[in-house]
mmCIF file of C-alpha atoms and ligand atoms in Angstrom:
data_model
loop_
_atom_site.group_PDB
_atom_site.id
_atom_site.type_symbol
_atom_site.label_atom_id
_atom_site.label_comp_id
_atom_site.label_asym_id
_atom_site.label_seq_id
_atom_site.Cartn_x
_atom_site.Cartn_y
_atom_site.Cartn_z
ATOM 1 C CA UNK A 1 0.000 0.000 0.000
ATOM 2 C CA UNK A 2 1.248 3.482 -0.719
ATOM 3 C CA UNK A 3 0.554 5.930 2.051
ATOM 4 C CA UNK A 4 1.548 9.478 2.893
ATOM 5 C CA UNK A 5 4.596 9.587 5.112
ATOM 6 C CA UNK A 6 7.818 11.442 5.755
ATOM 7 C CA UNK A 7 10.378 10.691 3.027
ATOM 8 C CA UNK A 8 13.237 10.808 5.559
ATOM 9 C CA UNK A 9 12.011 7.535 7.058
ATOM 10 C CA UNK A 10 12.770 5.780 3.765
ATOM 11 C CA UNK A 11 16.420 6.763 4.156
ATOM 12 C CA UNK A 12 17.010 4.685 7.288
ATOM 13 C CA UNK A 13 17.147 0.966 7.919
ATOM 14 C CA UNK A 14 15.070 -0.193 10.895
ATOM 15 C CA UNK A 15 16.946 -1.195 14.050
ATOM 16 C CA UNK A 16 18.151 -4.783 13.820
ATOM 17 C CA UNK A 17 18.293 -6.688 17.060
ATOM 18 C CA UNK A 18 21.277 -8.991 17.713
ATOM 19 C CA UNK A 19 20.523 -12.512 16.496
ATOM 20 C CA UNK A 20 19.614 -15.202 19.053
ATOM 21 C CA UNK A 21 22.036 -18.056 19.726
ATOM 22 C CA UNK A 22 22.142 -20.297 16.629
ATOM 23 C CA UNK A 23 20.977 -23.888 16.861
ATOM 24 C CA UNK A 24 23.881 -26.227 16.312
ATOM 25 C CA UNK A 25 23.246 -29.927 16.844
ATOM 26 C CA UNK A 26 24.996 -31.563 19.755
ATOM 27 C CA UNK A 27 26.516 -28.317 20.916
ATOM 28 C CA UNK A 28 25.758 -25.537 23.368
ATOM 29 C CA UNK A 29 25.312 -22.236 21.635
ATOM 30 C CA UNK A 30 25.585 -18.647 22.846
ATOM 31 C CA UNK A 31 24.195 -15.229 22.024
ATOM 32 C CA UNK A 32 27.058 -12.750 22.033
ATOM 33 C CA UNK A 33 25.493 -10.307 19.588
ATOM 34 C CA UNK A 34 23.908 -7.653 21.852
ATOM 35 C CA UNK A 35 26.520 -6.666 24.459
ATOM 36 C CA UNK A 36 24.366 -8.150 27.184
ATOM 37 C CA UNK A 37 25.575 -9.172 30.619
ATOM 38 C CA UNK A 38 25.975 -12.961 30.781
ATOM 39 C CA UNK A 39 25.146 -13.146 34.509
ATOM 40 C CA UNK A 40 21.645 -13.997 35.668
ATOM 41 C CA UNK A 41 20.002 -11.386 37.911
ATOM 42 C CA UNK A 42 21.065 -11.410 41.564
ATOM 43 C CA UNK A 43 18.531 -13.063 43.906
ATOM 44 C CA UNK A 44 17.893 -9.805 45.782
ATOM 45 C CA UNK A 45 17.009 -8.074 42.517
ATOM 46 C CA UNK A 46 14.618 -10.871 41.546
ATOM 47 C CA UNK A 47 13.063 -10.658 45.002
ATOM 48 C CA UNK A 48 12.596 -6.889 44.723
ATOM 49 C CA UNK A 49 10.831 -7.343 41.415
ATOM 50 C CA UNK A 50 8.566 -9.968 42.923
ATOM 51 C CA UNK A 51 7.771 -8.148 46.151
ATOM 52 C CA UNK A 52 7.738 -4.466 45.406
ATOM 53 C CA UNK A 53 6.416 -4.261 41.927
ATOM 54 C CA UNK A 54 4.090 -7.076 41.032
ATOM 55 C CA UNK A 55 1.518 -6.166 43.680
ATOM 56 C CA UNK A 56 0.355 -3.052 41.908
ATOM 57 C CA UNK A 57 0.601 -3.583 38.198
ATOM 58 C CA UNK A 58 -2.998 -2.401 37.893
ATOM 59 C CA UNK A 59 -1.622 1.100 38.650
ATOM 60 C CA UNK A 60 0.546 3.371 36.505
ATOM 61 C CA UNK A 61 4.111 3.788 37.722
ATOM 62 C CA UNK A 62 5.379 7.031 39.241
ATOM 63 C CA UNK A 63 6.037 8.837 35.983
ATOM 64 C CA UNK A 64 8.898 10.890 37.385
ATOM 65 C CA UNK A 65 10.349 7.862 39.184
ATOM 66 C CA UNK A 66 11.220 10.044 42.171
ATOM 67 C CA UNK A 67 12.743 7.425 44.458
ATOM 68 C CA UNK A 68 15.111 6.227 41.781
ATOM 69 C CA UNK A 69 15.760 9.740 40.479
ATOM 70 C CA UNK A 70 16.764 10.948 43.954
ATOM 71 C CA UNK A 71 19.037 7.987 44.426
ATOM 72 C CA UNK A 72 20.724 8.499 41.039
ATOM 73 C CA UNK A 73 21.086 12.212 41.719
ATOM 74 C CA UNK A 74 22.961 11.639 44.965
ATOM 75 C CA UNK A 75 25.052 8.901 43.351
ATOM 76 C CA UNK A 76 26.141 11.347 40.652
ATOM 77 C CA UNK A 77 26.496 14.352 42.963
ATOM 78 C CA UNK A 78 23.744 16.393 41.307
ATOM 79 C CA UNK A 79 20.207 17.455 42.220
ATOM 80 C CA UNK A 80 17.090 15.461 41.312
ATOM 81 C CA UNK A 81 16.233 18.285 38.906
ATOM 82 C CA UNK A 82 19.266 17.135 36.890
ATOM 83 C CA UNK A 83 18.064 13.572 36.325
ATOM 84 C CA UNK A 84 15.453 12.059 34.022
ATOM 85 C CA UNK A 85 14.616 8.384 33.545
ATOM 86 C CA UNK A 86 13.890 6.684 30.256
ATOM 87 C CA UNK A 87 12.812 3.350 28.858
ATOM 88 C CA UNK A 88 16.472 2.399 28.455
ATOM 89 C CA UNK A 89 19.043 5.029 27.577
ATOM 90 C CA UNK A 90 17.657 4.731 24.040
ATOM 91 C CA UNK A 91 14.656 6.666 25.238
ATOM 92 C CA UNK A 92 16.604 9.423 26.969
ATOM 93 C CA UNK A 93 18.657 9.868 23.798
ATOM 94 C CA UNK A 94 15.409 10.041 21.839
ATOM 95 C CA UNK A 95 14.012 12.619 24.259
ATOM 96 C CA UNK A 96 17.120 14.760 23.858
ATOM 97 C CA UNK A 97 17.161 14.579 20.072
ATOM 98 C CA UNK A 98 13.438 15.445 19.863
ATOM 99 C CA UNK A 99 14.035 18.358 22.208
ATOM 100 C CA UNK A 100 16.865 19.991 20.278
ATOM 101 C CA UNK A 101 16.503 19.090 16.612
ATOM 102 C CA UNK A 102 13.969 19.040 13.811
ATOM 103 C CA UNK A 103 13.892 19.588 10.041
ATOM 104 C CA UNK A 104 16.835 21.728 8.880
ATOM 105 C CA UNK A 105 18.929 20.934 11.956
ATOM 106 C CA UNK A 106 22.015 18.735 12.101
ATOM 107 C CA UNK A 107 23.324 16.279 14.639
ATOM 108 C CA UNK A 108 27.003 15.394 14.470
ATOM 109 C CA UNK A 109 28.257 12.016 15.640
ATOM 110 C CA UNK A 110 31.042 9.517 14.907
ATOM 111 C CA UNK A 111 30.419 6.650 12.543
ATOM 112 C CA UNK A 112 30.372 3.746 12.859
ATOM 113 C CA UNK A 113 28.708 4.057 16.220
ATOM 114 C CA UNK A 114 25.467 2.990 17.917
ATOM 115 C CA UNK A 115 22.997 1.983 15.193
ATOM 116 C CA UNK A 116 20.118 3.726 16.935
ATOM 117 C CA UNK A 117 21.568 7.217 16.368
ATOM 118 C CA UNK A 118 20.626 7.578 12.678
ATOM 119 C CA UNK A 119 17.181 6.144 13.399
ATOM 120 C CA UNK A 120 16.514 8.521 16.288
ATOM 121 C CA UNK A 121 17.836 11.527 14.352
ATOM 122 C CA UNK A 122 15.738 10.737 11.268
ATOM 123 C CA UNK A 123 12.733 10.134 13.537
ATOM 124 C CA UNK A 124 13.034 13.740 14.678
ATOM 125 C CA UNK A 125 13.266 14.884 11.046
ATOM 126 C CA UNK A 126 16.805 16.191 11.546
ATOM 127 C CA UNK A 127 19.897 15.399 9.456
ATOM 128 C CA UNK A 128 22.706 13.100 10.577
ATOM 129 C CA UNK A 129 26.252 14.286 10.017
ATOM 130 C CA UNK A 130 28.298 11.121 10.394
ATOM 131 C CA UNK A 131 32.024 11.613 10.899
ATOM 132 C CA UNK A 132 33.997 8.481 9.916
ATOM 133 C CA UNK A 133 36.113 6.996 12.700
ATOM 134 C CA UNK A 134 39.883 6.894 12.491
ATOM 135 C CA UNK A 135 41.348 3.636 11.147
ATOM 136 C CA UNK A 136 41.633 2.275 14.721
ATOM 137 C CA UNK A 137 37.890 2.825 15.272
ATOM 138 C CA UNK A 138 38.268 5.824 17.601
ATOM 139 C CA UNK A 139 36.398 9.117 17.240
ATOM 140 C CA UNK A 140 37.992 11.494 14.723
ATOM 141 C CA UNK A 141 37.980 14.576 16.907
ATOM 142 C CA UNK A 142 39.261 16.951 14.207
ATOM 143 C CA UNK A 143 36.588 15.605 11.874
ATOM 144 C CA UNK A 144 33.878 16.131 14.495
ATOM 145 C CA UNK A 145 35.037 19.680 15.174
ATOM 146 C CA UNK A 146 35.259 20.348 11.432
ATOM 147 C CA UNK A 147 31.652 19.192 10.972
ATOM 148 C CA UNK A 148 30.215 21.819 13.316
ATOM 149 C CA UNK A 149 28.288 24.682 11.762
ATOM 150 C CA UNK A 150 25.398 27.026 12.523
ATOM 151 C CA UNK A 151 22.884 24.206 11.925
ATOM 152 C CA UNK A 152 24.464 21.895 14.528
ATOM 153 C CA UNK A 153 22.031 21.251 17.370
ATOM 154 C CA UNK A 154 23.734 18.347 19.114
ATOM 155 C CA UNK A 155 27.040 16.462 19.128
ATOM 156 C CA UNK A 156 27.023 12.838 20.278
ATOM 157 C CA UNK A 157 30.145 11.181 21.669
ATOM 158 C CA UNK A 158 30.042 7.485 22.507
ATOM 159 C CA UNK A 159 32.529 6.426 25.151
ATOM 160 C CA UNK A 160 33.434 3.565 24.845
ATOM 161 C CA UNK A 161 32.234 3.501 21.263
ATOM 162 C CA UNK A 162 29.835 0.808 20.095
ATOM 163 C CA UNK A 163 30.859 -1.221 18.086
ATOM 164 C CA UNK A 164 34.600 -0.455 18.016
ATOM 165 C CA UNK A 165 35.051 -0.462 21.836
ATOM 166 C CA UNK A 166 37.483 2.472 21.714
ATOM 167 C CA UNK A 167 37.847 4.919 24.574
ATOM 168 C CA UNK A 168 37.651 8.697 24.351
ATOM 169 C CA UNK A 169 40.481 10.452 26.189
ATOM 170 C CA UNK A 170 40.040 13.386 28.516
ATOM 171 C CA UNK A 171 42.034 15.778 26.351
ATOM 172 C CA UNK A 172 40.060 14.937 23.207
ATOM 173 C CA UNK A 173 36.733 15.264 24.998
ATOM 174 C CA UNK A 174 37.802 18.687 26.206
ATOM 175 C CA UNK A 175 38.819 19.725 22.669
ATOM 176 C CA UNK A 176 35.265 18.994 21.525
ATOM 177 C CA UNK A 177 33.817 20.926 24.458
ATOM 178 C CA UNK A 178 35.996 23.948 23.677
ATOM 179 C CA UNK A 179 34.933 23.907 20.019
ATOM 180 C CA UNK A 180 31.172 23.526 20.515
ATOM 181 C CA UNK A 181 29.257 26.763 21.266
ATOM 182 C CA UNK A 182 28.039 26.790 24.867
ATOM 183 C CA UNK A 183 24.383 26.842 23.769
ATOM 184 C CA UNK A 184 24.747 23.639 21.727
ATOM 185 C CA UNK A 185 24.472 20.446 23.750
ATOM 186 C CA UNK A 186 26.980 17.592 23.724
ATOM 187 C CA UNK A 187 25.703 14.139 24.643
ATOM 188 C CA UNK A 188 28.142 11.701 26.219
ATOM 189 C CA UNK A 189 26.577 8.304 25.705
ATOM 190 C CA UNK A 190 28.299 6.194 28.345
ATOM 191 C CA UNK A 191 26.306 2.961 28.167
ATOM 192 C CA UNK A 192 29.465 0.939 28.900
ATOM 193 C CA UNK A 193 31.506 3.267 31.105
ATOM 194 C CA UNK A 194 31.807 0.760 33.975
ATOM 195 C CA UNK A 195 33.935 -1.448 31.701
ATOM 196 C CA UNK A 196 36.276 1.363 30.649
ATOM 197 C CA UNK A 197 39.706 0.697 32.143
ATOM 198 C CA UNK A 198 41.458 3.375 30.091
ATOM 199 C CA UNK A 199 43.416 5.520 32.550
ATOM 200 C CA UNK A 200 43.240 8.500 30.190
ATOM 201 C CA UNK A 201 39.467 8.625 29.893
ATOM 202 C CA UNK A 202 37.339 11.065 31.749
ATOM 203 C CA UNK A 203 33.943 9.933 32.848
ATOM 204 C CA UNK A 204 31.605 12.559 31.524
ATOM 205 C CA UNK A 205 30.316 13.422 34.985
ATOM 206 C CA UNK A 206 33.651 15.144 35.678
ATOM 207 C CA UNK A 207 33.217 17.326 32.613
ATOM 208 C CA UNK A 208 29.562 17.891 33.492
ATOM 209 C CA UNK A 209 30.737 19.930 36.480
ATOM 210 C CA UNK A 210 32.896 22.131 34.255
ATOM 211 C CA UNK A 211 30.775 22.792 31.163
ATOM 212 C CA UNK A 212 27.169 24.078 31.009
ATOM 213 C CA UNK A 213 26.135 22.121 27.920
ATOM 214 C CA UNK A 214 26.739 18.460 28.726
ATOM 215 C CA UNK A 215 24.183 15.656 28.852
ATOM 216 C CA UNK A 216 25.285 12.238 30.121
ATOM 217 C CA UNK A 217 23.346 9.066 29.284
ATOM 218 C CA UNK A 218 23.740 5.961 31.459
ATOM 219 C CA UNK A 219 21.892 2.661 31.477
ATOM 220 C CA UNK A 220 21.061 -0.265 33.733
ATOM 221 C CA UNK A 221 21.145 -2.597 30.694
ATOM 222 C CA UNK A 222 24.819 -3.455 30.528
ATOM 223 C CA UNK A 223 26.953 -3.505 33.708
ATOM 224 C CA UNK A 224 23.790 -3.852 35.824
ATOM 225 C CA UNK A 225 22.350 -6.613 33.654
ATOM 226 C CA UNK A 226 18.790 -5.289 33.401
ATOM 227 C CA UNK A 227 18.534 -5.083 29.601
ATOM 228 C CA UNK A 228 15.170 -6.825 29.605
ATOM 229 C CA UNK A 229 13.564 -4.334 31.972
ATOM 230 C CA UNK A 230 14.391 -1.156 30.038
ATOM 231 C CA UNK A 231 15.668 1.541 32.345
ATOM 232 C CA UNK A 232 18.252 4.223 31.719
ATOM 233 C CA UNK A 233 18.733 7.848 32.713
ATOM 234 C CA UNK A 234 20.267 11.124 31.725
ATOM 235 C CA UNK A 235 22.037 13.740 33.793
ATOM 236 C CA UNK A 236 21.669 17.234 32.337
ATOM 237 C CA UNK A 237 21.170 20.890 33.285
ATOM 238 C CA UNK A 238 17.765 21.351 34.961
ATOM 239 C CA UNK A 239 16.170 23.248 32.070
ATOM 240 C CA UNK A 240 17.306 20.559 29.622
ATOM 241 C CA UNK A 241 15.737 17.916 31.880
ATOM 242 C CA UNK A 242 12.482 19.926 31.871
ATOM 243 C CA UNK A 243 12.496 19.948 28.079
ATOM 244 C CA UNK A 244 13.329 16.260 27.823
ATOM 245 C CA UNK A 245 10.476 15.381 30.165
ATOM 246 C CA UNK A 246 8.020 17.262 27.955
ATOM 247 C CA UNK A 247 8.831 15.034 24.992
ATOM 248 C CA UNK A 248 9.238 11.817 26.968
ATOM 249 C CA UNK A 249 6.968 8.854 26.474
ATOM 250 C CA UNK A 250 4.434 9.024 29.324
ATOM 251 C CA UNK A 251 4.934 6.263 31.923
ATOM 252 C CA UNK A 252 7.742 4.699 29.891
ATOM 253 C CA UNK A 253 9.650 3.254 32.857
ATOM 254 C CA UNK A 254 7.616 0.572 34.569
ATOM 255 C CA UNK A 255 7.409 0.164 38.315
ATOM 256 C CA UNK A 256 9.097 -3.209 37.914
ATOM 257 C CA UNK A 257 12.053 -1.577 36.170
ATOM 258 C CA UNK A 258 12.285 1.193 38.776
ATOM 259 C CA UNK A 259 12.221 -1.328 41.647
ATOM 260 C CA UNK A 260 14.826 -3.554 40.017
ATOM 261 C CA UNK A 261 17.105 -0.573 39.385
ATOM 262 C CA UNK A 262 16.841 0.465 43.043
ATOM 263 C CA UNK A 263 17.543 -3.083 44.209
ATOM 264 C CA UNK A 264 20.555 -3.218 41.873
ATOM 265 C CA UNK A 265 21.944 -0.037 43.396
ATOM 266 C CA UNK A 266 21.627 -1.740 46.817
ATOM 267 C CA UNK A 267 23.961 -4.500 45.621
ATOM 268 C CA UNK A 268 26.237 -2.399 43.432
ATOM 269 C CA UNK A 269 29.281 -3.933 45.176
ATOM 270 C CA UNK A 270 28.308 -7.405 43.985
ATOM 271 C CA UNK A 271 27.599 -6.079 40.507
ATOM 272 C CA UNK A 272 31.018 -4.428 40.408
ATOM 273 C CA UNK A 273 32.594 -7.810 41.123
ATOM 274 C CA UNK A 274 30.751 -9.171 38.079
ATOM 275 C CA UNK A 275 31.926 -6.250 35.963
ATOM 276 C CA UNK A 276 35.504 -6.969 37.060
ATOM 277 C CA UNK A 277 35.136 -10.599 36.050
ATOM 278 C CA UNK A 278 33.844 -9.589 32.605
ATOM 279 C CA UNK A 279 36.844 -7.252 32.259
ATOM 280 C CA UNK A 280 39.065 -10.185 33.299
ATOM 281 C CA UNK A 281 37.494 -12.346 30.618
ATOM 282 C CA UNK A 282 37.948 -9.561 28.073
ATOM 283 C CA UNK A 283 41.642 -9.350 28.942
ATOM 284 C CA UNK A 284 41.976 -13.119 28.662
ATOM 285 C CA UNK A 285 40.358 -13.181 25.186
ATOM 286 C CA UNK A 286 42.393 -10.195 23.990
ATOM 287 C CA UNK A 287 45.671 -11.768 25.174
ATOM 288 C CA UNK A 288 44.792 -15.052 23.458
ATOM 289 C CA UNK A 289 43.952 -13.295 20.192
ATOM 290 C CA UNK A 290 47.127 -11.234 20.297
ATOM 291 C CA UNK A 291 49.153 -14.410 20.719
ATOM 292 C CA UNK A 292 47.355 -15.796 17.651
ATOM 293 C CA UNK A 293 48.619 -12.764 15.719
ATOM 294 C CA UNK A 294 45.456 -10.626 15.643
ATOM 295 C CA UNK A 295 46.020 -6.905 15.564
ATOM 296 C CA UNK A 296 43.080 -4.791 16.755
ATOM 297 C CA UNK A 297 42.458 -1.721 18.871
ATOM 298 C CA UNK A 298 42.409 -2.262 22.628
ATOM 299 C CA UNK A 299 38.755 -2.777 23.687
ATOM 300 C CA UNK A 300 37.344 -0.787 26.616
ATOM 301 C CA UNK A 301 33.756 -2.066 26.778
ATOM 302 C CA UNK A 302 32.286 -5.571 27.215
ATOM 303 C CA UNK A 303 32.870 -6.308 23.541
ATOM 304 C CA UNK A 304 35.593 -6.068 20.938
ATOM 305 C CA UNK A 305 35.727 -5.365 17.243
ATOM 306 C CA UNK A 306 37.381 -7.303 14.446
ATOM 307 C CA UNK A 307 37.674 -5.187 11.309
ATOM 308 C CA UNK A 308 37.422 -7.982 8.739
ATOM 309 C CA UNK A 309 36.394 -5.873 5.764
ATOM 310 C CA UNK A 310 35.358 -7.852 2.704
ATOM 311 C CA UNK A 311 35.731 -11.177 4.510
ATOM 312 C CA UNK A 312 33.280 -10.282 7.276
ATOM 313 C CA UNK A 313 30.409 -12.494 6.076
ATOM 314 C CA UNK A 314 32.732 -15.431 5.524
ATOM 315 C CA UNK A 315 34.027 -15.156 9.096
ATOM 316 C CA UNK A 316 30.489 -14.666 10.449
ATOM 317 C CA UNK A 317 29.429 -18.008 8.965
ATOM 318 C CA UNK A 318 32.263 -19.712 10.859
ATOM 319 C CA UNK A 319 31.143 -18.132 14.148
ATOM 320 C CA UNK A 320 27.590 -19.342 13.499
ATOM 321 C CA UNK A 321 28.739 -22.898 12.748
ATOM 322 C CA UNK A 322 30.592 -22.865 16.062
ATOM 323 C CA UNK A 323 27.366 -21.972 17.910
ATOM 324 C CA UNK A 324 27.932 -18.244 18.349
ATOM 325 C CA UNK A 325 25.717 -15.410 17.177
ATOM 326 C CA UNK A 326 27.866 -12.311 16.794
ATOM 327 C CA UNK A 327 27.008 -8.867 15.460
ATOM 328 C CA UNK A 328 27.867 -8.653 11.793
ATOM 329 C CA UNK A 329 28.376 -5.442 9.839
ATOM 330 C CA UNK A 330 28.800 -6.761 6.294
ATOM 331 C CA UNK A 331 31.866 -5.413 4.547
ATOM 332 C CA UNK A 332 33.154 -3.832 7.756
ATOM 333 C CA UNK A 333 33.615 -6.173 10.669
ATOM 334 C CA UNK A 334 32.241 -8.193 13.546
ATOM 335 C CA UNK A 335 31.438 -7.081 17.072
ATOM 336 C CA UNK A 336 31.860 -9.804 19.661
ATOM 337 C CA UNK A 337 30.415 -9.522 23.164
ATOM 338 C CA UNK A 338 32.386 -10.948 26.082
ATOM 339 C CA UNK A 339 30.043 -13.621 27.386
ATOM 340 C CA UNK A 340 30.205 -16.696 29.579
ATOM 341 C CA UNK A 341 33.754 -18.173 29.867
ATOM 342 C CA UNK A 342 32.609 -21.139 27.770
ATOM 343 C CA UNK A 343 31.427 -18.812 25.002
ATOM 344 C CA UNK A 344 34.700 -16.888 25.207
ATOM 345 C CA UNK A 345 36.653 -20.135 24.839
ATOM 346 C CA UNK A 346 34.774 -20.852 21.616
ATOM 347 C CA UNK A 347 35.511 -17.306 20.412
ATOM 348 C CA UNK A 348 39.218 -17.964 20.952
ATOM 349 C CA UNK A 349 38.968 -21.269 19.040
ATOM 350 C CA UNK A 350 37.093 -19.688 16.139
ATOM 351 C CA UNK A 351 39.613 -16.867 15.909
ATOM 352 C CA UNK A 352 42.420 -19.430 15.792
ATOM 353 C CA UNK A 353 40.568 -21.195 12.988
ATOM 354 C CA UNK A 354 40.170 -17.899 11.110
ATOM 355 C CA UNK A 355 43.909 -17.231 11.429
ATOM 356 C CA UNK A 356 44.727 -20.597 9.935
ATOM 357 C CA UNK A 357 42.446 -19.653 7.035
ATOM 358 C CA UNK A 358 44.478 -16.540 6.367
ATOM 359 C CA UNK A 359 42.322 -13.896 8.029
HETATM 360 C C1 PLP B 1 26.182 2.992 22.846
HETATM 361 C C2 PLP B 1 24.842 2.594 23.338
HETATM 362 N N1 PLP B 1 24.054 3.524 23.852
HETATM 363 C C3 PLP B 1 22.839 3.239 24.305
HETATM 364 C C4 PLP B 1 22.362 1.953 24.257
HETATM 365 C C5 PLP B 1 20.964 1.732 24.711
HETATM 366 O O1 PLP B 1 20.828 0.856 25.706
HETATM 367 P P1 PLP B 1 19.493 0.782 26.546
HETATM 368 O O2 PLP B 1 18.396 1.439 25.778
HETATM 369 O O3 PLP B 1 19.274 -0.645 26.761
HETATM 370 O O4 PLP B 1 19.789 1.534 27.804
HETATM 371 C C6 PLP B 1 23.132 0.939 23.717
HETATM 372 C C7 PLP B 1 22.620 -0.421 23.599
HETATM 373 O O5 PLP B 1 23.139 -1.309 23.005
HETATM 374 C C8 PLP B 1 24.412 1.263 23.242
HETATM 375 O O6 PLP B 1 25.216 0.352 22.690
#
């Protein structure tokens, strides 16, 4: 059927979810295609969901999510007026883009980066200005600064960057902040910051205290392992939060999600131990691949990137045969999530196999 709609929507591919674990006979298979946390939820978090939330699902949740907002505000050293919740950080990013940009406006961000950015930007009717990454997958800061003009309404920085897992250094982040006019916002999307072991990186909350135009997006989906419940948040100047709330999806963050996020904050020590073990697994995989002769940029999130170029699809088929679903960007490369140790062992084996096939 032909129907009247905005032409800009035809320019974007829909968001593609990471593939489920493939079925391979006689073998355990793993989904390592969505940067999820391989650990099951902690018992106290499951209990909080059961006890605090399920009793009143006939009622709407607290739309502002005050209890959680206040907790996140004190955790980040800001006021509750500086925090807004969203249905995952995807929603807070969407709120921000809808707030600042529309037809005729531009949003500058590195590319390749999070696949949702072009979709969210086009959804607002604004134009994406994608700045190609450097050969090592890191943000091209000169390119980003060079792309700024009077139509720029937002700059997005992704630290660590999905899918290349590169870290953004303090000095480079500051160069962007110095170049962007103080009335144009800069979003630091830090979905994976808990995994970032780069000594030279600056968590955006430090910069937030120095610059008036920073928005920081965090999520409970990755380090906190609540991807299925959909809860994220932004820290921003109070008037930006007011604007974001106006365009937010009403009641987007369920009571269940709010309760689970609170319960997760209660056990953040235990969750940090899990994060450390994922980082340990990442280091183990990276060391193994280096000894096989792979050369790739140091990863700083819970995933790493193999730039396989033209042979990407060929390599992807080998991962699938081995029982692993990975994230495939045809013609560019493969993003591999650090999963259960058993899954990581298979990754190491597959990479060895690829090396023997001349990759
Ligand atoms: C860079 C980045 N930002 C934001 C998100 C959104 O995560 P969520 O909506 O689950 O908080 C993701 C998810 O994969 C991501 O990779």
